C-alpha cells in the first residue's frame, strides 16, 4: 500500500487525479496518503524541485533542482517551486539548515533563455519578472549551496544568495549574460564585487568567461572544493554541525553576518553588539555556558 502511494505522490499530477477519482470511493487510500504526508514520511515532489529531509536526525532540508535536461535552467515554474520548498522547510520547526543542489551535470545553467527570449521591456517591468527570486536570500535559516556542476548566470547568482557554498571539483562558474546581450539581473554585479573586488567582478561580468571551482574558492565565492562524491555528504555534515547549535541563536548570528553587507562598519558593530546582548534573553545562551562549565554537551531547546 505504502509503495503504491509513494509512486503516486512522486507525480503530483497523477496524485491529484487519484485524489479526485477516489474522493467518493476508496477513501482509505487517500487517508493513508494524507497520513504519510502529515508524518513527513513522504515529501511532496514538485515538478521542478525535489525535497527531502536528510541527515541522521532528519533535520536537514535538502532541495534538489530537478530539470536536468535543460541543465536546471531557472524557468519561472522552477523558481516558484524553489520558493515554495524554502517556505515549506522554513515553516518546519524540525528543520535546522537547508541545502540546495542540482540534479545531473548542472547546479543551474542560468535563467531560462528560451523563456526570456520573446519578452519585451514592458513585460519584464510590469510582469513581476524576478518576483520569486528573492526568497532564498530572505530565508531565516542557514542555506548551503552544494554546487555540483555549472553555476552560470542566474545559477551563480542563486549560489551567492545562499549563506555558504561548497563546490564539486567539476563545477564551473560564470556570469555569461553579457554574451547574450544582457547583464546579470539577480545580484551578479553586486555580490561578486563584495567578495572578489572590482577588477575580478568586472572581468567576470564584462567577459562572460567561465571559471573553475578552484578559482571560485581562491576569490572567496565558495568556501570548500570537494571531489564530486564528497560534495553532498560534506554539505550534510556541515548542515548537521550547524543544526546542533541553538536555532534561535543561529538565526540571530546569520542576521548579524548579513548586516555587514548592508551597512557601515560602525553601524554593523553596534548591531552585532545588540544582537550579542539579545542572546542573553535566551535559555539556550544560559544552557550553552552552563554546559561548558559542567563539562557536558549542551541541550539546546531553541528558546
Ligand atoms: C525567471 C527569473 C529570471 C531571472 C533572471 C536573472 C538574470 C539572469 C540571467 C541569466 O541567467 S541568462 C543565462 C545565463 N546562462 C547561460 O548563458 C548559459 C547557457 N548555457 C550554455 O552555455 C550551455 O548550455 C552550457 C552550460 C555551457 C552547457 O553546454 P552543453 O553543450 O553541455 O549543453 P547544451 O546542449 O548547451 O544544453 C543542454 C540543454 O539545456 C538547455 N539549456 C542550457 N542552458 C539553458 C538556459 N540558460 N536556458 C534555457 N535552456 C538552457 C539547452 O538549450 C539544451 O537543451 P536543448 O536545446 O537541446 O533542448
XYZ file of N, CA and C and ligand atoms in Angstrom, residues 67-80 105-106 108-116 119 128-133 150-157 161 172 174-180 182-188 208 210, ligand 1:
233
model
N 15.605 19.735 -13.164
C 15.237 19.933 -14.563
C 16.478 19.626 -15.397
N 17.025 18.399 -15.215
C 18.372 18.122 -15.743
C 18.494 18.235 -17.254
N 17.396 17.958 -18.006
C 17.516 18.026 -19.482
C 17.837 19.437 -19.938
N 17.401 20.422 -19.175
C 17.696 21.826 -19.519
C 18.762 22.389 -18.584
N 19.599 21.474 -18.027
C 20.680 21.867 -17.113
C 20.154 22.756 -15.972
N 18.961 22.400 -15.509
C 18.303 23.104 -14.388
C 18.158 24.600 -14.657
N 17.944 24.949 -15.937
C 17.701 26.368 -16.267
C 16.519 26.854 -15.431
N 16.673 28.066 -14.917
C 15.744 28.570 -13.905
C 14.519 29.198 -14.565
N 13.607 28.350 -14.988
C 12.354 28.862 -15.555
C 11.463 29.355 -14.409
N 10.405 30.061 -14.792
C 9.526 30.636 -13.777
C 8.958 29.545 -12.852
N 8.572 28.393 -13.437
C 7.995 27.296 -12.640
C 8.994 26.763 -11.630
N 10.270 26.653 -12.060
C 11.281 26.138 -11.133
C 11.487 27.125 -9.980
N 11.533 28.405 -10.312
C 11.749 29.397 -9.244
C 10.568 29.430 -8.282
N 9.361 29.189 -8.819
C 8.178 29.152 -7.946
C 8.272 27.924 -7.024
N 24.273 17.296 -14.434
C 25.609 17.904 -14.548
C 25.622 19.409 -14.276
N 24.494 19.957 -13.853
C 24.478 21.395 -13.543
C 23.886 21.647 -12.163
N 22.817 25.040 -11.820
C 21.817 25.702 -12.675
C 22.552 26.504 -13.739
N 22.149 26.311 -15.007
C 22.827 26.995 -16.117
C 22.227 28.371 -16.392
N 21.594 28.935 -15.374
C 21.109 30.315 -15.524
C 19.614 30.395 -15.704
N 19.146 31.632 -15.820
C 17.726 31.851 -16.113
C 17.409 31.198 -17.457
N 16.150 30.839 -17.638
C 15.754 30.128 -18.861
C 15.735 31.101 -20.048
N 16.741 30.934 -20.918
C 16.893 31.860 -22.042
C 15.697 31.736 -22.993
N 15.174 30.487 -23.130
C 14.044 30.290 -24.062
C 12.809 31.022 -23.544
N 12.662 31.071 -22.213
C 11.514 31.751 -21.613
C 11.666 33.279 -21.728
N 12.919 33.738 -21.665
C 13.151 35.195 -21.675
C 13.186 35.782 -23.077
N 10.466 38.151 -24.465
C 9.878 39.168 -23.578
C 10.236 40.588 -24.012
N 6.155 41.506 -13.034
C 6.642 40.861 -11.807
C 7.800 39.914 -12.075
N 8.526 40.121 -13.193
C 9.668 39.273 -13.545
C 10.705 39.329 -12.424
N 11.205 38.208 -12.003
C 12.159 38.062 -10.892
C 11.479 38.102 -9.531
N 10.150 38.122 -9.479
C 9.486 38.297 -8.183
C 9.727 37.124 -7.221
N 9.959 35.901 -7.755
C 10.208 34.763 -6.853
C 11.680 34.667 -6.433
N 12.533 35.507 -6.993
C 13.965 35.283 -6.870
C 14.555 35.609 -5.523
N 27.602 23.138 -13.496
C 27.500 24.525 -13.973
C 26.697 25.408 -13.009
N 27.300 26.538 -12.639
C 26.553 27.580 -11.906
C 26.780 28.857 -12.701
N 25.935 29.047 -13.702
C 26.140 30.157 -14.636
C 24.990 31.148 -14.534
N 25.292 32.428 -14.768
C 24.237 33.444 -14.784
C 23.414 33.399 -13.511
N 22.091 33.219 -13.681
C 21.205 33.143 -12.514
C 21.578 32.007 -11.573
N 22.254 30.972 -12.090
C 22.689 29.846 -11.237
C 23.794 30.287 -10.287
N 24.716 31.099 -10.782
C 25.789 31.635 -9.943
C 25.184 32.626 -8.936
N 24.198 33.382 -9.412
C 23.522 34.347 -8.516
C 22.740 33.625 -7.416
N 23.156 33.805 -3.293
C 22.067 34.129 -2.362
C 22.125 33.217 -1.127
N 31.554 24.628 -12.611
C 32.011 25.740 -13.469
C 31.133 26.939 -13.167
N 30.239 31.299 -13.700
C 30.367 32.436 -14.613
C 29.111 33.263 -14.671
N 29.274 34.478 -15.190
C 28.128 35.372 -15.437
C 28.139 35.671 -16.942
N 27.588 34.721 -17.752
C 27.698 34.868 -19.203
C 26.610 35.729 -19.852
N 25.832 36.455 -19.043
C 24.721 37.232 -19.598
C 25.160 38.199 -20.701
N 26.372 38.771 -20.531
C 26.869 39.760 -21.499
C 26.963 39.143 -22.908
N 27.194 37.821 -22.949
C 27.344 37.133 -24.241
C 26.020 36.994 -24.975
N 24.903 37.154 -24.236
C 23.594 37.067 -24.896
C 22.878 38.426 -24.837
N 22.676 40.845 -22.451
C 22.039 41.418 -21.269
C 23.066 41.454 -20.132
N 22.619 41.745 -18.928
C 23.548 41.776 -17.792
C 22.966 40.919 -16.654
N 23.775 40.570 -15.670
C 23.216 39.826 -14.523
C 22.076 40.631 -13.900
N 21.004 39.932 -13.516
C 19.826 40.651 -13.012
C 19.382 40.203 -11.633
N 20.136 39.299 -11.014
C 19.721 38.809 -9.694
C 20.900 38.834 -8.724
N 21.745 39.867 -8.849
C 22.802 40.078 -7.850
C 24.228 39.893 -8.352
N 24.410 39.441 -9.587
C 25.764 39.149 -10.085
C 26.694 40.356 -10.052
N 32.184 37.488 -19.540
C 31.335 36.294 -19.600
C 32.133 35.011 -19.466
N 33.936 31.693 -18.180
C 33.681 30.721 -17.106
C 34.948 30.575 -16.256
C 12.788 33.590 -14.037
C 13.736 34.570 -13.463
C 14.821 35.061 -14.349
C 15.911 35.781 -13.600
C 16.927 36.429 -14.476
C 18.108 36.868 -13.729
C 19.200 37.217 -14.670
C 19.854 36.007 -15.174
C 20.092 35.867 -16.479
C 20.675 34.599 -16.949
O 20.963 33.702 -16.211
S 20.908 34.488 -18.626
C 21.507 32.824 -18.851
C 22.929 32.684 -18.477
N 23.395 31.322 -18.802
C 23.918 30.993 -19.951
O 24.071 31.804 -20.854
C 24.338 29.547 -20.127
C 23.605 28.916 -21.283
N 24.033 27.521 -21.473
C 25.191 27.176 -22.045
O 26.005 27.991 -22.405
C 25.426 25.716 -22.242
O 24.194 25.046 -22.138
C 26.422 25.091 -21.233
C 26.007 25.378 -19.786
C 27.841 25.660 -21.468
C 26.453 23.553 -21.414
O 26.709 23.218 -22.747
P 26.383 21.741 -23.271
O 26.851 21.699 -24.683
O 26.959 20.740 -22.343
O 24.810 21.571 -23.169
P 23.678 22.216 -24.110
O 23.404 21.281 -25.231
O 24.036 23.618 -24.453
O 22.454 22.267 -23.116
C 21.620 21.150 -22.826
C 20.182 21.595 -22.861
O 19.993 22.587 -21.869
C 19.449 23.764 -22.422
N 19.921 24.941 -21.696
C 21.142 25.135 -21.171
N 21.202 26.323 -20.571
C 19.996 26.894 -20.706
C 19.444 28.131 -20.290
N 20.119 29.020 -19.549
N 18.155 28.399 -20.629
C 17.421 27.502 -21.321
N 17.899 26.309 -21.732
C 19.171 26.010 -21.437
C 19.976 23.750 -23.843
O 19.196 24.586 -24.662
C 19.853 22.283 -24.184
O 18.508 21.952 -24.475
P 18.003 21.650 -25.966
O 18.112 22.958 -26.688
O 18.952 20.614 -26.513
O 16.600 21.185 -25.809
